[in-house]
Tab-separated table of C-alpha atoms in Angstrom:
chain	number	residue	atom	x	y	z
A	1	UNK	CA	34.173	56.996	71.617
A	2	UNK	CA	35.257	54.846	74.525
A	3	UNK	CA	33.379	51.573	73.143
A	4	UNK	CA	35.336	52.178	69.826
A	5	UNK	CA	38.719	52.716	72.053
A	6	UNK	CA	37.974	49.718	74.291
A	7	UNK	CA	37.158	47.565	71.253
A	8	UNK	CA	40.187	48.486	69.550
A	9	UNK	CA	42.097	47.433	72.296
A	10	UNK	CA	40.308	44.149	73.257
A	11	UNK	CA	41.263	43.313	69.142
A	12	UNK	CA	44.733	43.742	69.989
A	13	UNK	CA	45.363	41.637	73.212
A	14	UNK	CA	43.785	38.714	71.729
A	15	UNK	CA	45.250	38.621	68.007
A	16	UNK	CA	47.507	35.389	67.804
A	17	UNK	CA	49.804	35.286	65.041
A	18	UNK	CA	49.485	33.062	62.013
A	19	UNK	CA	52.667	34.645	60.215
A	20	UNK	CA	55.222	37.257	59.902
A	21	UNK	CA	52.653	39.514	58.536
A	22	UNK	CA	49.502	38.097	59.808
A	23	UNK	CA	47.494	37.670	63.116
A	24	UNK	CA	43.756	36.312	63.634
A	25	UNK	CA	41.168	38.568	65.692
A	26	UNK	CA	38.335	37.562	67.280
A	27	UNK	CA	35.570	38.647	65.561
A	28	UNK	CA	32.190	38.762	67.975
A	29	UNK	CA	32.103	40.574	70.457
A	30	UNK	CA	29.021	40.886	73.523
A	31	UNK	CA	29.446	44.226	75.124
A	32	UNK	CA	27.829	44.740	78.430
A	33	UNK	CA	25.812	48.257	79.321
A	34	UNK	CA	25.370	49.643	82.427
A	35	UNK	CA	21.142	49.815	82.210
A	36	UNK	CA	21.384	53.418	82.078
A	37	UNK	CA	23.374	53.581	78.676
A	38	UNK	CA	21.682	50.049	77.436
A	39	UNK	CA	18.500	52.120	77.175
A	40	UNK	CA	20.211	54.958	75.595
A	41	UNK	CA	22.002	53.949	72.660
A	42	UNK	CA	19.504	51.041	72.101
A	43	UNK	CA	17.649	53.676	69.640
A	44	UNK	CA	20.827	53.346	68.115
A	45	UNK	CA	21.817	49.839	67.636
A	46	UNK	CA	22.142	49.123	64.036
A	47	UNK	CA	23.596	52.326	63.464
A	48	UNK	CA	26.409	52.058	65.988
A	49	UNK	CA	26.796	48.654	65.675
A	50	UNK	CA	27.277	49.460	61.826
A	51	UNK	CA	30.085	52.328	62.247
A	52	UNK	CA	31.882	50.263	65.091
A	53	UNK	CA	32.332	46.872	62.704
A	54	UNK	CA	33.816	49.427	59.878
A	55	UNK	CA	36.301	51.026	62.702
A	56	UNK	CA	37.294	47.454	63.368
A	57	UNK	CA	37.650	46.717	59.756
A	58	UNK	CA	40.023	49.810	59.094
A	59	UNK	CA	41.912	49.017	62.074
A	60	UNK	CA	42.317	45.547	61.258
A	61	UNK	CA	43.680	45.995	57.453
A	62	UNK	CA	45.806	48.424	59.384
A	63	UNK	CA	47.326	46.248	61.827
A	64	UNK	CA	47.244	42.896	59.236
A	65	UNK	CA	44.164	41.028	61.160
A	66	UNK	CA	42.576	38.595	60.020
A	67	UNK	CA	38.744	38.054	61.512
A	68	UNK	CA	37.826	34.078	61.982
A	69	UNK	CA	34.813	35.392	60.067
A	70	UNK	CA	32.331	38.420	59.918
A	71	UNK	CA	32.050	40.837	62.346
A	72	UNK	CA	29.507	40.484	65.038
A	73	UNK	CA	28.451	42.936	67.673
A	74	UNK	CA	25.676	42.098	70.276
A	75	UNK	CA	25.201	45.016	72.989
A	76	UNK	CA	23.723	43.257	76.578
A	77	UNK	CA	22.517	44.673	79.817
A	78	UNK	CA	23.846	44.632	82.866
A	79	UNK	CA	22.323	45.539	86.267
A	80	UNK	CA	25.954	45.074	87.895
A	81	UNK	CA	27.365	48.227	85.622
A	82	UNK	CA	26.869	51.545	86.884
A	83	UNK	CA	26.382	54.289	84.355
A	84	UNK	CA	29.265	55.000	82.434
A	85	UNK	CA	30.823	51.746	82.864
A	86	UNK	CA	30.679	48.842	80.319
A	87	UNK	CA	32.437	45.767	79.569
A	88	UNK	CA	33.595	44.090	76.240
A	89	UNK	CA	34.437	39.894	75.517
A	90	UNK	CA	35.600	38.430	72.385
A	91	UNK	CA	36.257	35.284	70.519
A	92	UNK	CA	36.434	33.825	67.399
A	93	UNK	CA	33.663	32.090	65.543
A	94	UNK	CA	34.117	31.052	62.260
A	95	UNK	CA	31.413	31.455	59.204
A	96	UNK	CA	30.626	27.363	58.912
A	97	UNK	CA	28.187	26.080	55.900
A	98	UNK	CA	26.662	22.369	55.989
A	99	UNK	CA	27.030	19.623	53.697
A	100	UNK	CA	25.337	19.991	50.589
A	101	UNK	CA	21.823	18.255	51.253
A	102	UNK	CA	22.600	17.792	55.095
A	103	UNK	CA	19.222	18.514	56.972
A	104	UNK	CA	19.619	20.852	60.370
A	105	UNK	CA	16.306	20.428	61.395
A	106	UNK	CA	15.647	19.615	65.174
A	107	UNK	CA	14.573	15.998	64.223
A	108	UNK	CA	17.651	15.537	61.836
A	109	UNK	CA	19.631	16.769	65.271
A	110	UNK	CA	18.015	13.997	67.705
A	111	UNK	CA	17.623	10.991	65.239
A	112	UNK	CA	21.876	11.557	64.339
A	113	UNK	CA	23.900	8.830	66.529
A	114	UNK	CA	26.519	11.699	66.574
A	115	UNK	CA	26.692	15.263	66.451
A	116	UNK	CA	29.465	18.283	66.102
A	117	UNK	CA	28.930	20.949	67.934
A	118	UNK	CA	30.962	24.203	66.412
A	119	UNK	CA	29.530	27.722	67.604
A	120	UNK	CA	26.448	26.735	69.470
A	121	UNK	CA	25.046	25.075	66.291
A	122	UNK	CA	24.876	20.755	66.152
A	123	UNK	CA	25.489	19.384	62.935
A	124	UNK	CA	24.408	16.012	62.788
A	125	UNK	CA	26.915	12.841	61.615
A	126	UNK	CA	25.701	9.884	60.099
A	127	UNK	CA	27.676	7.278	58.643
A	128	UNK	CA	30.589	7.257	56.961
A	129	UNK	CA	31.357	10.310	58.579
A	130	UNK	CA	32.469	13.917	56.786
A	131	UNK	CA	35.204	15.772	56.051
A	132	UNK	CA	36.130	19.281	58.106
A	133	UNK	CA	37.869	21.980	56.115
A	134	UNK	CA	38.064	25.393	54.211
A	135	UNK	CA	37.482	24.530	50.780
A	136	UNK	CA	34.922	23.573	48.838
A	137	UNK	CA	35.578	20.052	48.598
A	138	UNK	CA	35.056	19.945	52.195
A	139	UNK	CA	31.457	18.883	53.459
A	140	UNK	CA	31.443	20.930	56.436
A	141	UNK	CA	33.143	24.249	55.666
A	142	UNK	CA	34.453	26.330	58.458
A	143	UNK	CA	35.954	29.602	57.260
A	144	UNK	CA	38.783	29.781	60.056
A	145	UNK	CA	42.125	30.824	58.064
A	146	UNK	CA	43.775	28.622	60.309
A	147	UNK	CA	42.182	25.339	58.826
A	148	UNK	CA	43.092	23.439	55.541
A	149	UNK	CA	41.003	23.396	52.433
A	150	UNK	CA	40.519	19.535	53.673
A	151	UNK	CA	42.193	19.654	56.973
A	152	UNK	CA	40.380	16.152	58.817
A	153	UNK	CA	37.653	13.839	58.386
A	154	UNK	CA	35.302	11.992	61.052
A	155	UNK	CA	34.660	8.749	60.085
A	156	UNK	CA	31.875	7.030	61.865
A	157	UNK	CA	31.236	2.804	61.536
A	158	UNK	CA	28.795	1.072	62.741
A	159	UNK	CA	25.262	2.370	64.035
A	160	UNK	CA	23.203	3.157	67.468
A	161	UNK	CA	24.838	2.206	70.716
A	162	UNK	CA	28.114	0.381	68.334
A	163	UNK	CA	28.981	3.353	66.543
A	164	UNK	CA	32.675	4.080	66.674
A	165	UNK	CA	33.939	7.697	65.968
A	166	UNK	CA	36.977	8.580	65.026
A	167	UNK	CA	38.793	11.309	63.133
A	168	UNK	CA	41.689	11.094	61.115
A	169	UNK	CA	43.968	14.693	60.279
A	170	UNK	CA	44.282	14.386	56.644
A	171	UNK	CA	47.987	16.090	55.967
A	172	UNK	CA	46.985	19.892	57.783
A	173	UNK	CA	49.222	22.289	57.879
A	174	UNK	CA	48.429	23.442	61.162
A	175	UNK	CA	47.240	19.946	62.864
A	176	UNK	CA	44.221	18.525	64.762
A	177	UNK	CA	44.035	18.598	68.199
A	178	UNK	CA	41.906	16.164	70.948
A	179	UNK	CA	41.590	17.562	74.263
A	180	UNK	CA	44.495	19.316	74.021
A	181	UNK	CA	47.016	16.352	72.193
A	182	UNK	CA	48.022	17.220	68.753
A	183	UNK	CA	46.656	13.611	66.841
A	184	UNK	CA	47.453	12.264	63.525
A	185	UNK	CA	44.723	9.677	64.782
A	186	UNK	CA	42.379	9.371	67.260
A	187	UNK	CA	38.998	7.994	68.551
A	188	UNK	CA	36.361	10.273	69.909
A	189	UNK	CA	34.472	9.348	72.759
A	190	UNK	CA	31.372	11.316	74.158
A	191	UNK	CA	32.201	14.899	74.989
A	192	UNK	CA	35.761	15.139	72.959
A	193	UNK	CA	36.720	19.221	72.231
A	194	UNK	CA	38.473	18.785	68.590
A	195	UNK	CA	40.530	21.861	67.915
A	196	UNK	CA	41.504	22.626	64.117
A	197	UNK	CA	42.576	25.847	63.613
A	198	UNK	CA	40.988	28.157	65.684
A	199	UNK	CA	37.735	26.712	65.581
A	200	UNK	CA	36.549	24.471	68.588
A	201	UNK	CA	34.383	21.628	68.251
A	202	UNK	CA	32.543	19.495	70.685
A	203	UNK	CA	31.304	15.726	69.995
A	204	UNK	CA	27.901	14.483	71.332
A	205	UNK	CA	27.059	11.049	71.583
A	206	UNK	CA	23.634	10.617	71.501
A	207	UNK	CA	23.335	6.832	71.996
A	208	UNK	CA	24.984	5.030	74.578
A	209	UNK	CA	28.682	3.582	74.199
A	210	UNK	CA	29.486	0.161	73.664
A	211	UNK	CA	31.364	-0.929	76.731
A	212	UNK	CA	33.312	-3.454	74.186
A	213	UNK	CA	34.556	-0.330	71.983
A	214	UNK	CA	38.343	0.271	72.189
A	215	UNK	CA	39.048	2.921	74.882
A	216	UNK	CA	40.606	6.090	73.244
A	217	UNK	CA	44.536	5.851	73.523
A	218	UNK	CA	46.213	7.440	76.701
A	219	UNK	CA	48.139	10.539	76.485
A	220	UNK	CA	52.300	10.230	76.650
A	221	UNK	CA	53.234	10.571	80.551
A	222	UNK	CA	55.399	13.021	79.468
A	223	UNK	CA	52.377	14.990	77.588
A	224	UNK	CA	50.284	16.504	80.133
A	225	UNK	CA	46.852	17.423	79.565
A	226	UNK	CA	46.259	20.764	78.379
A	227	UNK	CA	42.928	22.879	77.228
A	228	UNK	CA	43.369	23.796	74.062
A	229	UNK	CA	43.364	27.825	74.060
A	230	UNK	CA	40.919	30.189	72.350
A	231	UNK	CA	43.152	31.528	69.363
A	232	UNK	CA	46.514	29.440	69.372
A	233	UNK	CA	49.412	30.641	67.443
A	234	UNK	CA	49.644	28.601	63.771
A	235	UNK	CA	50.671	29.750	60.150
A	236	UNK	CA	48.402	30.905	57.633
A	237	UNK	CA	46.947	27.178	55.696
A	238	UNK	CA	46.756	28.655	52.811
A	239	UNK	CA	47.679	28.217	50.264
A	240	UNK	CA	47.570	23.911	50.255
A	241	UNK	CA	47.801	21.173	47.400
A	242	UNK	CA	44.870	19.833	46.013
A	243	UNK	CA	44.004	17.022	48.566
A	244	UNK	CA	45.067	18.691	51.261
């Protein structure tokens, strides 16, 4: 099957390596349809989608993938596709789980001074803060084999328009990165993309910033600014000290 083919191939150009042995895959994948084939294989969906996540699966334990987390296959229209023709996009997104207690409801979302965004999904932050990681100690778990069992925490002080956020990388093996600068420290202002592992997340400032906070520090002029890409190339964090 050409989807299978095409899938199998899209897997391979955008493993990065996390060892000798081991690479992470991307995991979901949006396939566009021509509208021709969108309405017939759509009779089919859980069925194909079902055999084409265990073809991935056999061809990653063959190749030594890893997937950021479970498989996920969404098949889309589109009227630009003639029949025959189809196109397939990947990335990794991580299985994450919420504190313990932590409400997600829309309120919860707009009454939060800050917010993480990490795969469409805004977890609120309230004061102190959290702590980001793999393991269970961890109060907002991302399962990215890239990130520590506690790989950073987000420490928040102060409330409303005086909140300052900042996160702090708590001994990673792989590191935490700020729009692009690997940090050991940092303060977050409004929009900052955190990057731990292969995971990406976005802080939202929902109140207004104090004008008399400390500005964030400036990168190195010999550091330029860089975007932090999809699935960069780190060693396995696993297994780590307890702590860590």
């Amino acid at each position: 099957m050409e989807i299978a083919a095409a899938l199998q191939r899209e897997v391979d150009n955008s493993a990065q390596i996390l060892s000798r042995e081991k690479r992470l895959a991307p995991n979901d994948f949006l396939i566009d349809l021509s509208p021709t084939d969108f309405d017939r294989l759509s009779a089919y969906g859980d069925t194909l989608s079902s055999e084409l996540a265990q073809m991935l699966h056999e061809h990653a334990d063959e190749q030594r993938y890893l997937f950021a987390g479970a498989i996920q296959l969404k098949f889309q229209r589109s009227d630009e596709l003639t029949t025959g023709r189809f196109r397939v996009r990947s990335s990794a997104s991580a299985d994450v789980t919420p504190a313990a207690g932590q409400s997600m409801t829309d309120t919860a979302v707009r009454r939060a001074p800050v917010t993480l965004e990490v795969n469409g999904v805004r977890h609120p932050l309230e004061p102190p803060g959290l702590v980001l990681g793999r393991g269970t100690r961890a109060d907002l778990r991302i399962d990215d084999p890239g990130v520590s069992r506690r790989h950073a925490e987000i420490r928040v002080q102060g409330s409303g328009a005086s909140s300052l956020v900042s996160i702090v990388d708590l001994g990673s093996t792989n590191g935490t990165l700020v729009d692009g600068r690997r940090v050991q420290h940092a303060i977050l202002d409004d929009g900052a993309i955190v990057q731990i592992g292969g995971t990406t997340i976005r802080v939202r400032m929902t109140q207004a910033p104090d004008p008399t906070r400390p500005a964030a520090p400036a990168p190195p002029r010999d550091a330029p600014y860089q975007v932090p890409a999809s699935f960069p190339s780190y060693p396995p964090a696993d297994p780590q000290p307890p702590g860590r």
